[in-house]
mmCIF file of C-alpha atoms in Angstrom:
data_model
loop_
_atom_site.group_PDB
_atom_site.id
_atom_site.type_symbol
_atom_site.label_atom_id
_atom_site.label_comp_id
_atom_site.label_asym_id
_atom_site.label_seq_id
_atom_site.Cartn_x
_atom_site.Cartn_y
_atom_site.Cartn_z
ATOM 1 C CA MET A 967 -196.560 -67.371 159.911
ATOM 2 C CA GLU A 968 -199.123 -70.186 159.498
ATOM 3 C CA SER A 969 -199.198 -70.080 155.674
ATOM 4 C CA HIS A 970 -195.559 -69.629 154.706
ATOM 5 C CA TYR A 971 -194.342 -71.750 151.786
ATOM 6 C CA SER A 972 -190.971 -72.910 150.520
ATOM 7 C CA ASN A 973 -190.153 -75.412 147.788
ATOM 8 C CA PRO A 974 -190.240 -79.206 148.274
ATOM 9 C CA VAL A 975 -186.418 -79.538 148.408
ATOM 10 C CA CYS A 976 -183.501 -77.363 149.404
ATOM 11 C CA THR A 977 -181.706 -76.036 146.288
ATOM 12 C CA PRO A 978 -184.876 -74.561 144.700
ATOM 13 C CA SER A 979 -185.837 -72.936 148.019
ATOM 14 C CA ARG A 980 -182.400 -71.421 148.541
ATOM 15 C CA ALA A 981 -182.396 -70.126 144.968
ATOM 16 C CA ALA A 982 -185.802 -68.532 145.574
ATOM 17 C CA LEU A 983 -184.615 -66.909 148.810
ATOM 18 C CA MET A 984 -181.456 -65.502 147.219
ATOM 19 C CA THR A 985 -183.104 -64.188 144.033
ATOM 20 C CA GLY A 986 -186.729 -63.393 144.885
ATOM 21 C CA LYS A 987 -187.749 -65.411 141.815
ATOM 22 C CA TYR A 988 -189.593 -68.700 141.418
ATOM 23 C CA PRO A 989 -187.143 -71.533 140.652
ATOM 24 C CA PHE A 990 -188.796 -72.310 137.295
ATOM 25 C CA ARG A 991 -187.680 -68.835 136.183
ATOM 26 C CA THR A 992 -184.045 -69.368 137.200
ATOM 27 C CA GLY A 993 -183.476 -72.933 135.988
ATOM 28 C CA ARG A 994 -183.333 -74.382 139.495
ATOM 29 C CA GLN A 995 -186.797 -75.959 139.561
ATOM 30 C CA GLU A 996 -185.967 -79.632 138.970
ATOM 31 C CA SER A 997 -184.166 -80.841 142.094
ATOM 32 C CA VAL A 998 -181.104 -80.386 144.282
ATOM 33 C CA ILE A 999 -177.574 -79.842 143.024
ATOM 34 C CA GLU A 1000 -175.742 -83.152 143.431
ATOM 35 C CA GLY A 1001 -172.245 -83.526 144.848
ATOM 36 C CA PHE A 1002 -170.197 -83.166 141.666
ATOM 37 C CA GLN A 1003 -172.824 -81.665 139.376
ATOM 38 C CA PRO A 1004 -171.169 -78.880 137.322
ATOM 39 C CA THR A 1005 -173.829 -76.238 137.783
ATOM 40 C CA GLY A 1006 -175.102 -73.619 140.214
ATOM 41 C CA LEU A 1007 -177.280 -70.561 140.630
ATOM 42 C CA SER A 1008 -176.878 -68.623 137.377
ATOM 43 C CA ILE A 1009 -174.283 -65.866 137.712
ATOM 44 C CA ASN A 1010 -176.550 -63.624 135.612
ATOM 45 C CA LEU A 1011 -178.968 -63.355 138.535
ATOM 46 C CA THR A 1012 -178.817 -60.589 141.133
ATOM 47 C CA THR A 1013 -178.849 -61.895 144.696
ATOM 48 C CA LEU A 1014 -180.229 -60.491 147.921
ATOM 49 C CA PRO A 1015 -176.827 -59.990 149.590
ATOM 50 C CA GLU A 1016 -175.469 -58.254 146.483
ATOM 51 C CA GLU A 1017 -178.288 -55.723 146.650
ATOM 52 C CA LEU A 1018 -177.840 -55.249 150.406
ATOM 53 C CA VAL A 1019 -174.137 -54.502 149.944
ATOM 54 C CA LYS A 1020 -175.152 -51.714 147.545
ATOM 55 C CA LEU A 1021 -177.327 -50.315 150.358
ATOM 56 C CA GLY A 1022 -174.356 -50.144 152.735
ATOM 57 C CA TYR A 1023 -174.869 -53.446 154.551
ATOM 58 C CA GLN A 1024 -172.240 -55.919 155.627
ATOM 59 C CA THR A 1025 -173.237 -59.474 154.683
ATOM 60 C CA HIS A 1026 -172.298 -62.722 156.389
ATOM 61 C CA MET A 1027 -173.174 -66.369 155.899
ATOM 62 C CA ALA A 1028 -172.608 -69.478 158.006
ATOM 63 C CA GLY A 1029 -173.947 -72.913 157.155
ATOM 64 C CA LYS A 1030 -175.153 -74.746 154.078
ATOM 65 C CA TRP A 1031 -174.824 -73.069 150.663
ATOM 66 C CA HIS A 1032 -175.995 -75.722 148.143
ATOM 67 C CA LEU A 1033 -176.189 -73.322 145.206
ATOM 68 C CA GLY A 1034 -173.128 -74.503 143.315
ATOM 69 C CA PHE A 1035 -169.359 -74.628 143.707
ATOM 70 C CA CYS A 1036 -168.082 -75.938 140.359
ATOM 71 C CA ALA A 1037 -166.290 -72.618 139.729
ATOM 72 C CA ASN A 1038 -165.290 -69.666 141.916
ATOM 73 C CA GLU A 1039 -168.006 -67.432 140.494
ATOM 74 C CA TYR A 1040 -170.669 -69.720 141.988
ATOM 75 C CA LEU A 1041 -169.320 -69.540 145.542
ATOM 76 C CA PRO A 1042 -171.148 -67.518 148.230
ATOM 77 C CA THR A 1043 -168.238 -65.063 148.482
ATOM 78 C CA SER A 1044 -168.778 -64.312 144.784
ATOM 79 C CA ARG A 1045 -172.544 -63.897 145.183
ATOM 80 C CA GLY A 1046 -172.650 -61.040 147.686
ATOM 81 C CA PHE A 1047 -171.517 -62.551 150.992
ATOM 82 C CA GLN A 1048 -168.446 -60.859 152.411
ATOM 83 C CA THR A 1049 -167.750 -63.750 154.788
ATOM 84 C CA PHE A 1050 -168.667 -67.436 154.641
ATOM 85 C CA LEU A 1051 -168.083 -70.463 156.841
ATOM 86 C CA GLY A 1052 -169.714 -73.786 156.099
ATOM 87 C CA ILE A 1053 -170.419 -76.418 153.470
ATOM 88 C CA TYR A 1054 -170.841 -75.917 149.746
ATOM 89 C CA SER A 1055 -172.882 -79.077 149.076
ATOM 90 C CA GLY A 1056 -176.213 -80.379 150.377
ATOM 91 C CA HIS A 1057 -175.134 -82.428 153.380
ATOM 92 C CA THR A 1058 -172.034 -83.808 155.068
ATOM 93 C CA ASP A 1059 -171.061 -85.705 158.177
ATOM 94 C CA TYR A 1060 -171.627 -83.299 161.083
ATOM 95 C CA TYR A 1061 -168.269 -84.150 162.673
ATOM 96 C CA SER A 1062 -165.824 -85.216 159.957
ATOM 97 C CA HIS A 1063 -167.438 -82.865 157.373
ATOM 98 C CA LEU A 1064 -166.933 -85.518 154.704
ATOM 99 C CA ARG A 1065 -169.476 -85.688 151.912
ATOM 100 C CA GLY A 1066 -171.370 -88.965 151.343
ATOM 101 C CA ALA A 1067 -169.200 -92.049 151.846
ATOM 102 C CA GLY A 1068 -166.128 -89.897 152.420
ATOM 103 C CA ASP A 1069 -165.946 -88.626 148.840
ATOM 104 C CA TYR A 1070 -164.385 -85.315 149.858
ATOM 105 C CA TYR A 1071 -163.962 -82.874 152.739
ATOM 106 C CA ASP A 1072 -166.519 -80.086 152.515
ATOM 107 C CA PHE A 1073 -165.951 -77.301 155.025
ATOM 108 C CA PHE A 1074 -164.704 -73.894 153.975
ATOM 109 C CA ASP A 1075 -163.871 -70.523 155.463
ATOM 110 C CA GLY A 1076 -164.330 -68.125 152.593
ATOM 111 C CA GLU A 1077 -162.754 -69.964 149.664
ATOM 112 C CA HIS A 1078 -160.238 -71.912 151.736
ATOM 113 C CA VAL A 1079 -160.505 -75.404 153.188
ATOM 114 C CA ALA A 1080 -161.116 -75.151 156.960
ATOM 115 C CA ILE A 1081 -159.609 -78.400 158.231
ATOM 116 C CA GLU A 1082 -159.361 -76.964 161.754
ATOM 117 C CA TYR A 1083 -163.058 -77.660 162.298
ATOM 118 C CA GLU A 1084 -162.746 -81.406 161.795
ATOM 119 C CA ASN A 1085 -164.463 -83.395 164.594
ATOM 120 C CA ILE A 1086 -166.390 -80.340 165.811
ATOM 121 C CA HIS A 1087 -170.154 -80.552 165.347
ATOM 122 C CA SER A 1088 -171.153 -78.183 162.542
ATOM 123 C CA THR A 1089 -174.121 -76.706 164.458
ATOM 124 C CA ILE A 1090 -171.764 -75.625 167.232
ATOM 125 C CA VAL A 1091 -169.373 -74.127 164.671
ATOM 126 C CA TYR A 1092 -172.104 -72.115 162.938
ATOM 127 C CA GLY A 1093 -173.489 -70.781 166.205
ATOM 128 C CA GLU A 1094 -170.064 -69.720 167.439
ATOM 129 C CA ARG A 1095 -169.247 -68.067 164.114
ATOM 130 C CA ALA A 1096 -172.476 -66.040 164.296
ATOM 131 C CA VAL A 1097 -171.678 -64.962 167.858
ATOM 132 C CA LYS A 1098 -168.150 -63.933 166.837
ATOM 133 C CA ILE A 1099 -169.495 -61.765 164.007
ATOM 134 C CA ILE A 1100 -172.099 -60.150 166.267
ATOM 135 C CA ASN A 1101 -169.469 -59.453 168.939
ATOM 136 C CA GLY A 1102 -167.296 -57.753 166.301
ATOM 137 C CA ILE A 1103 -170.211 -55.624 165.133
ATOM 138 C CA GLY A 1104 -170.958 -54.684 168.742
ATOM 139 C CA GLU A 1105 -167.336 -53.710 169.341
ATOM 140 C CA ASN A 1106 -167.345 -51.410 166.306
ATOM 141 C CA LYS A 1107 -170.573 -49.866 167.541
ATOM 142 C CA ARG A 1108 -169.125 -49.154 170.991
ATOM 143 C CA LYS A 1109 -166.011 -47.611 169.471
ATOM 144 C CA LYS A 1110 -168.135 -45.654 166.972
ATOM 145 C CA SER A 1111 -165.850 -47.025 164.279
ATOM 146 C CA LYS A 1112 -165.940 -45.758 160.703
ATOM 147 C CA ASN A 1113 -166.470 -49.416 159.738
ATOM 148 C CA GLU A 1114 -169.794 -49.573 161.580
ATOM 149 C CA LYS A 1115 -172.520 -50.760 159.196
ATOM 150 C CA PRO A 1116 -175.901 -52.479 159.517
ATOM 151 C CA PHE A 1117 -175.640 -56.215 158.964
ATOM 152 C CA PHE A 1118 -177.398 -59.098 157.228
ATOM 153 C CA MET A 1119 -176.643 -62.621 158.387
ATOM 154 C CA TYR A 1120 -177.780 -65.804 156.648
ATOM 155 C CA LEU A 1121 -177.426 -68.551 159.250
ATOM 156 C CA ALA A 1122 -178.287 -71.725 157.315
ATOM 157 C CA PHE A 1123 -178.057 -74.588 159.792
ATOM 158 C CA GLN A 1124 -177.481 -78.063 158.375
ATOM 159 C CA THR A 1125 -179.536 -79.624 161.164
ATOM 160 C CA PRO A 1126 -181.837 -81.566 161.163
ATOM 161 C CA HIS A 1127 -180.851 -82.822 157.690
ATOM 162 C CA SER A 1128 -179.485 -86.353 157.370
ATOM 163 C CA PRO A 1129 -177.169 -87.935 158.384
ATOM 164 C CA LEU A 1130 -178.811 -87.913 161.816
ATOM 165 C CA GLN A 1131 -175.915 -86.983 164.093
ATOM 166 C CA PRO A 1132 -176.823 -84.942 167.167
ATOM 167 C CA THR A 1133 -174.377 -84.160 169.927
ATOM 168 C CA MET A 1134 -174.407 -86.470 172.909
ATOM 169 C CA ARG A 1135 -175.288 -83.505 175.138
ATOM 170 C CA SER A 1136 -178.560 -82.975 173.301
ATOM 171 C CA PHE A 1137 -179.372 -86.653 172.866
ATOM 172 C CA ASN A 1138 -179.025 -87.262 176.612
ATOM 173 C CA ARG A 1139 -181.505 -84.449 177.304
ATOM 174 C CA ILE A 1140 -184.217 -85.785 175.022
ATOM 175 C CA LYS A 1141 -186.890 -87.872 176.728
ATOM 176 C CA SER A 1142 -186.753 -91.370 175.215
ATOM 177 C CA THR A 1143 -189.817 -92.588 173.311
ATOM 178 C CA ALA A 1144 -190.756 -95.697 171.350
ATOM 179 C CA ASN A 1145 -189.612 -93.886 168.203
ATOM 180 C CA GLN A 1146 -185.812 -93.768 168.479
ATOM 181 C CA VAL A 1147 -185.413 -92.139 165.058
ATOM 182 C CA ARG A 1148 -187.686 -89.335 166.237
ATOM 183 C CA ASP A 1149 -185.577 -88.996 169.398
ATOM 184 C CA VAL A 1150 -182.386 -88.568 167.364
ATOM 185 C CA HIS A 1151 -184.124 -86.022 165.118
ATOM 186 C CA SER A 1152 -185.372 -84.129 168.183
ATOM 187 C CA ALA A 1153 -181.844 -84.034 169.602
ATOM 188 C CA LEU A 1154 -180.610 -82.454 166.370
ATOM 189 C CA VAL A 1155 -183.270 -79.765 166.700
ATOM 190 C CA LEU A 1156 -182.165 -79.180 170.302
ATOM 191 C CA ASP A 1157 -178.599 -78.646 169.035
ATOM 192 C CA MET A 1158 -179.958 -75.866 166.843
ATOM 193 C CA ASP A 1159 -181.930 -74.415 169.765
ATOM 194 C CA TYR A 1160 -178.728 -74.080 171.786
ATOM 195 C CA ALA A 1161 -177.009 -72.274 168.894
ATOM 196 C CA VAL A 1162 -179.943 -69.884 168.387
ATOM 197 C CA LYS A 1163 -179.951 -69.152 172.128
ATOM 198 C CA LYS A 1164 -176.292 -68.090 171.920
ATOM 199 C CA VAL A 1165 -177.035 -65.828 168.946
ATOM 200 C CA VAL A 1166 -179.907 -64.074 170.750
ATOM 201 C CA ARG A 1167 -177.762 -63.610 173.865
ATOM 202 C CA ALA A 1168 -175.005 -62.076 171.733
ATOM 203 C CA LEU A 1169 -177.474 -59.622 170.175
ATOM 204 C CA LYS A 1170 -178.633 -58.532 173.617
ATOM 205 C CA LYS A 1171 -175.099 -58.292 174.985
ATOM 206 C CA ASN A 1172 -174.038 -56.021 172.115
ATOM 207 C CA ASP A 1173 -177.133 -53.793 172.227
ATOM 208 C CA LEU A 1174 -178.281 -55.009 168.803
ATOM 209 C CA TYR A 1175 -181.400 -56.885 169.892
ATOM 210 C CA ARG A 1176 -183.920 -54.031 169.688
ATOM 211 C CA ASN A 1177 -183.147 -53.163 166.080
ATOM 212 C CA THR A 1178 -182.690 -56.660 164.648
ATOM 213 C CA ILE A 1179 -185.310 -58.660 162.761
ATOM 214 C CA ILE A 1180 -184.968 -62.422 163.156
ATOM 215 C CA VAL A 1181 -186.700 -64.628 160.601
ATOM 216 C CA PHE A 1182 -186.805 -68.376 161.218
ATOM 217 C CA THR A 1183 -187.966 -70.608 158.365
ATOM 218 C CA SER A 1184 -187.182 -73.855 156.533
ATOM 219 C CA ASP A 1185 -186.308 -74.852 152.981
ATOM 220 C CA ASN A 1186 -188.810 -77.742 152.841
ATOM 221 C CA GLY A 1187 -191.090 -79.926 154.919
ATOM 222 C CA GLY A 1188 -189.872 -82.656 157.237
ATOM 223 C CA THR A 1189 -188.596 -86.077 156.169
ATOM 224 C CA VAL A 1190 -190.780 -88.650 157.912
ATOM 225 C CA LYS A 1191 -188.318 -91.545 157.653
ATOM 226 C CA HIS A 1192 -185.716 -89.374 159.403
ATOM 227 C CA GLY A 1193 -187.990 -88.580 162.324
ATOM 228 C CA GLY A 1194 -189.657 -85.465 160.922
ATOM 229 C CA SER A 1195 -193.373 -84.820 161.240
ATOM 230 C CA ASN A 1196 -195.630 -82.616 159.130
ATOM 231 C CA TRP A 1197 -198.868 -83.621 160.866
ATOM 232 C CA PRO A 1198 -201.659 -82.706 160.275
ATOM 233 C CA LEU A 1199 -200.498 -81.818 156.757
ATOM 234 C CA ARG A 1200 -200.320 -84.424 154.005
ATOM 235 C CA GLY A 1201 -196.980 -85.151 152.410
ATOM 236 C CA ASN A 1202 -193.266 -85.096 152.981
ATOM 237 C CA LYS A 1203 -190.089 -83.451 151.779
ATOM 238 C CA ALA A 1204 -189.853 -83.669 147.959
ATOM 239 C CA SER A 1205 -193.665 -83.566 147.680
ATOM 240 C CA LEU A 1206 -195.792 -80.660 146.454
ATOM 241 C CA CYS A 1207 -198.374 -81.596 149.073
ATOM 242 C CA GLU A 1208 -198.768 -79.154 151.961
ATOM 243 C CA GLY A 1209 -196.503 -81.203 154.220
ATOM 244 C CA GLY A 1210 -193.619 -80.811 151.804
ATOM 245 C CA THR A 1211 -193.981 -77.086 151.185
ATOM 246 C CA ARG A 1212 -195.760 -75.319 154.065
ATOM 247 C CA VAL A 1213 -192.998 -74.830 156.604
ATOM 248 C CA PRO A 1214 -192.590 -73.611 160.200
ATOM 249 C CA THR A 1215 -191.859 -69.885 160.101
ATOM 250 C CA PHE A 1216 -191.856 -67.038 162.589
ATOM 251 C CA VAL A 1217 -190.688 -63.427 162.696
ATOM 252 C CA HIS A 1218 -189.173 -62.037 165.878
ATOM 253 C CA ALA A 1219 -188.941 -58.247 166.068
ATOM 254 C CA PRO A 1220 -190.614 -57.196 169.336
ATOM 255 C CA PHE A 1221 -189.569 -53.555 169.028
ATOM 256 C CA LEU A 1222 -190.511 -53.188 165.345
ATOM 257 C CA LEU A 1223 -193.751 -55.104 164.744
ATOM 258 C CA LYS A 1224 -196.940 -53.032 164.929
ATOM 259 C CA LYS A 1225 -199.008 -56.055 165.952
ATOM 260 C CA GLN A 1226 -197.652 -58.678 168.362
ATOM 261 C CA PRO A 1227 -197.676 -61.377 169.451
ATOM 262 C CA TYR A 1228 -200.130 -63.063 167.115
ATOM 263 C CA ILE A 1229 -200.623 -65.899 164.618
ATOM 264 C CA ASN A 1230 -200.482 -64.670 161.026
ATOM 265 C CA LYS A 1231 -202.430 -66.775 158.502
ATOM 266 C CA ARG A 1232 -201.726 -64.640 155.419
ATOM 267 C CA LEU A 1233 -200.218 -66.283 152.349
ATOM 268 C CA MET A 1234 -196.462 -65.836 151.990
ATOM 269 C CA ASN A 1235 -193.815 -67.461 149.801
ATOM 270 C CA ILE A 1236 -190.061 -67.670 150.305
ATOM 271 C CA VAL A 1237 -189.563 -65.428 147.222
ATOM 272 C CA ASP A 1238 -191.119 -62.578 149.224
ATOM 273 C CA TRP A 1239 -188.211 -62.180 151.626
ATOM 274 C CA MET A 1240 -185.910 -60.458 149.132
ATOM 275 C CA PRO A 1241 -188.189 -57.466 148.358
ATOM 276 C CA THR A 1242 -189.323 -57.337 152.001
ATOM 277 C CA PHE A 1243 -185.763 -57.093 153.292
ATOM 278 C CA LEU A 1244 -184.667 -54.664 150.578
ATOM 279 C CA ASN A 1245 -187.496 -52.237 151.362
ATOM 280 C CA LEU A 1246 -186.729 -52.442 155.083
ATOM 281 C CA ALA A 1247 -183.092 -51.678 154.248
ATOM 282 C CA GLY A 1248 -183.994 -48.511 152.336
ATOM 283 C CA TYR A 1249 -184.162 -49.612 148.701
ATOM 284 C CA ASN A 1250 -185.000 -46.744 146.367
ATOM 285 C CA GLY A 1251 -188.198 -47.626 144.535
ATOM 286 C CA ASN A 1252 -190.034 -50.924 144.149
ATOM 287 C CA PRO A 1253 -187.505 -53.788 144.025
ATOM 288 C CA SER A 1254 -190.114 -56.205 142.653
ATOM 289 C CA LEU A 1255 -190.545 -54.017 139.571
ATOM 290 C CA LYS A 1256 -186.958 -52.834 139.186
ATOM 291 C CA LEU A 1257 -185.421 -56.296 139.609
ATOM 292 C CA ASP A 1258 -188.232 -58.250 137.917
ATOM 293 C CA LEU A 1259 -188.981 -60.304 141.040
ATOM 294 C CA ASP A 1260 -191.810 -62.733 141.723
ATOM 295 C CA GLY A 1261 -191.700 -61.824 145.397
ATOM 296 C CA ILE A 1262 -193.593 -58.893 146.912
ATOM 297 C CA ASP A 1263 -192.926 -56.762 149.974
ATOM 298 C CA GLN A 1264 -194.754 -58.461 152.840
ATOM 299 C CA TRP A 1265 -193.796 -56.221 155.766
ATOM 300 C CA SER A 1266 -197.293 -54.770 156.098
ATOM 301 C CA THR A 1267 -198.600 -58.337 156.105
ATOM 302 C CA ILE A 1268 -196.168 -59.370 158.832
ATOM 303 C CA SER A 1269 -196.304 -56.221 160.929
ATOM 304 C CA LYS A 1270 -199.982 -55.295 160.579
ATOM 305 C CA ASP A 1271 -201.668 -58.538 159.372
ATOM 306 C CA LYS A 1272 -202.767 -56.991 156.055
ATOM 307 C CA ILE A 1273 -203.424 -59.018 152.898
ATOM 308 C CA SER A 1274 -200.658 -58.649 150.292
ATOM 309 C CA ARG A 1275 -200.618 -61.945 148.369
ATOM 310 C CA THR A 1276 -203.601 -64.030 147.187
ATOM 311 C CA GLU A 1277 -201.896 -66.511 144.852
ATOM 312 C CA MET A 1278 -198.575 -68.267 144.340
ATOM 313 C CA VAL A 1279 -196.771 -71.003 142.421
ATOM 314 C CA TYR A 1280 -195.493 -73.959 144.460
ATOM 315 C CA ASN A 1281 -193.253 -75.161 141.660
ATOM 316 C CA ILE A 1282 -193.376 -76.234 138.005
ATOM 317 C CA ASN A 1283 -190.938 -78.757 136.553
ATOM 318 C CA SER A 1284 -190.856 -81.602 134.042
ATOM 319 C CA LYS A 1285 -192.648 -84.014 136.405
ATOM 320 C CA ASN A 1286 -195.218 -82.035 138.364
ATOM 321 C CA GLY A 1287 -196.485 -78.647 139.429
ATOM 322 C CA ALA A 1288 -198.873 -76.855 141.755
ATOM 323 C CA ILE A 1289 -200.446 -73.428 142.142
ATOM 324 C CA ARG A 1290 -202.611 -71.855 144.819
ATOM 325 C CA VAL A 1291 -205.225 -69.127 144.259
ATOM 326 C CA GLY A 1292 -207.029 -68.021 147.404
ATOM 327 C CA ASP A 1293 -208.209 -71.161 149.176
ATOM 328 C CA TYR A 1294 -207.919 -73.325 146.051
ATOM 329 C CA LYS A 1295 -204.943 -75.454 145.053
ATOM 330 C CA LEU A 1296 -204.304 -77.223 141.747
ATOM 331 C CA MET A 1297 -201.754 -80.065 141.583
ATOM 332 C CA PHE A 1298 -200.706 -82.184 138.630
ATOM 333 C CA GLY A 1299 -198.089 -84.782 137.826
ATOM 334 C CA LYS A 1300 -196.181 -87.619 139.429
ATOM 335 C CA SER A 1301 -196.867 -86.702 143.035
ATOM 336 C CA LEU A 1302 -200.454 -87.929 142.596
ATOM 337 C CA ASP A 1303 -199.803 -91.419 141.201
ATOM 338 C CA LYS A 1304 -199.290 -94.739 142.999
ATOM 339 C CA THR A 1305 -195.534 -94.245 143.349
ATOM 340 C CA GLY A 1306 -195.921 -91.067 145.368
ATOM 341 C CA TRP A 1307 -194.006 -89.703 148.324
ATOM 342 C CA TYR A 1308 -195.476 -92.270 150.728
ATOM 343 C CA ASP A 1309 -193.879 -95.214 148.853
ATOM 344 C CA LEU A 1310 -190.487 -93.550 148.668
ATOM 345 C CA ASP A 1311 -190.133 -91.857 152.013
ATOM 346 C CA LEU A 1312 -191.902 -93.808 154.738
ATOM 347 C CA GLY A 1313 -189.268 -96.557 155.118
ATOM 348 C CA VAL A 1314 -187.503 -96.587 158.466
ATOM 349 C CA ALA A 1315 -184.130 -94.850 158.448
ATOM 350 C CA GLN A 1316 -181.163 -96.579 160.006
ATOM 351 C CA CYS A 1317 -180.020 -94.267 162.756
ATOM 352 C CA ILE A 1318 -177.631 -96.334 164.882
ATOM 353 C CA ASN A 1319 -174.688 -95.566 162.586
ATOM 354 C CA TRP A 1320 -174.453 -91.988 163.818
ATOM 355 C CA ILE A 1321 -172.837 -93.245 167.034
ATOM 356 C CA ASP A 1322 -169.780 -94.426 165.081
ATOM 357 C CA LYS A 1323 -169.190 -90.895 163.839
ATOM 358 C CA ILE A 1324 -168.948 -89.249 167.260
ATOM 359 C CA PRO A 1325 -165.396 -88.539 168.502
ATOM 360 C CA LEU A 1326 -165.710 -90.767 171.623
ATOM 361 C CA SER A 1327 -163.827 -93.764 172.947
ATOM 362 C CA GLU A 1328 -164.865 -97.177 171.645
ATOM 363 C CA GLU A 1329 -165.958 -98.116 175.153
ATOM 364 C CA LYS A 1330 -168.439 -95.256 175.363
ATOM 365 C CA LYS A 1331 -169.694 -95.947 171.846
ATOM 366 C CA ALA A 1332 -170.406 -99.552 172.836
ATOM 367 C CA ILE A 1333 -172.490 -98.375 175.798
ATOM 368 C CA TYR A 1334 -174.610 -96.130 173.622
ATOM 369 C CA LYS A 1335 -175.054 -98.835 170.997
ATOM 370 C CA GLU A 1336 -176.253 -101.247 173.664
ATOM 371 C CA CYS A 1337 -178.999 -98.776 174.552
ATOM 372 C CA PHE A 1338 -180.093 -98.791 170.913
ATOM 373 C CA SER A 1339 -179.832 -102.520 170.234
ATOM 374 C CA LEU A 1340 -183.175 -103.837 171.502
ATOM 375 C CA PHE A 1341 -185.076 -101.059 169.765
ATOM 376 C CA TRP A 1342 -183.100 -101.580 166.570
ATOM 377 C CA ILE A 1343 -184.045 -105.279 166.415
ATOM 378 C CA LYS A 1344 -187.704 -104.308 166.656
ATOM 379 C CA ILE A 1345 -187.331 -101.696 163.935
ATOM 380 C CA ASN A 1346 -185.605 -104.113 161.557
ATOM 381 C CA ASN A 1347 -188.411 -106.634 162.056
ATOM 382 C CA LEU A 1348 -190.928 -103.899 161.325
ATOM 383 C CA GLN A 1349 -189.074 -102.896 158.187
ATOM 384 C CA ILE A 1350 -189.117 -106.492 156.890
ATOM 385 C CA VAL A 1351 -192.884 -106.616 157.371
ATOM 386 C CA LEU A 1352 -193.306 -103.345 155.505
ATOM 387 C CA ASN A 1353 -191.148 -104.510 152.616
ATOM 388 C CA LEU A 1354 -192.973 -107.833 152.281
ATOM 389 C CA SER A 1355 -196.351 -106.136 152.270
#
């Protein structure tokens, strides 16, 4: 999907995915939910998993929630997901699962603290949880159990969000370049690749592959200072430029797509997934009309390359906004002035600290740090030049 759009940062995108509505209509348009901010996705809103449960689906989530946890009614298990394993906030240490500078432990199974996953890389945990769920579904299918139901799984990997902490297995398999931050970022992506590979294998093993639609997308563009790249698009995460909002997306359904394989250049927004999924699941009527959604059913666009959407809103908040109509885009606000995304987000990120977080002996950590040291000196010198200029 060459023209698939999300929002510039994660909370608004996740709110749009879960509700099928633009964030400016749900109160989630400004920015991300901070660590102890007493708010969340409004409980008056109907969510995608809630509607799928009504249609007889079982619903599962593993990964990053980031839509509020200040009260039980904001938790994923209160918003339509029957199982949940992961983090409530925006980012944590991949191994210790501590938020920020160790403010609190953020890793939960359902509504209970899951301390047993401490020192296990979160990407590995999420992949294994997905495989376990799929194996259970396959077992029920083989036994023709009364509990057999179609399933929806929201697998929201934390990677490659900061802090940059890949596994050593992946980092050792990445070809070293002059850009060490990019190498660490690439290793994080490889961690996710391994997890996705396990999920696909589990689907095939349990005879669920042929009838499963896999959608891969992102909640915002890459962060350049953390090794991401949006080239040739202008902009960065947190920017309404194309690089901050037009995200890598593909749909994998080889036994269900009418046209394949091909590159789809039709306009699509993250709000479209809710009505698309609901119609595929057998929703009675038009969910966009019945549920007052901004999203539209895009299955004919995806499956047959037909035009369904010609305009969309990127976002509108108190600082900026953008809209696209056909091939024209209108932007206004702070993202166009001299203190734009390039001043805030092009500084070099310190990435050597991730080695301290890995559960290895001090001797092994010292070896890895030595490999980084010469490069790190060069980077610090570069950063001083950039700051002085």
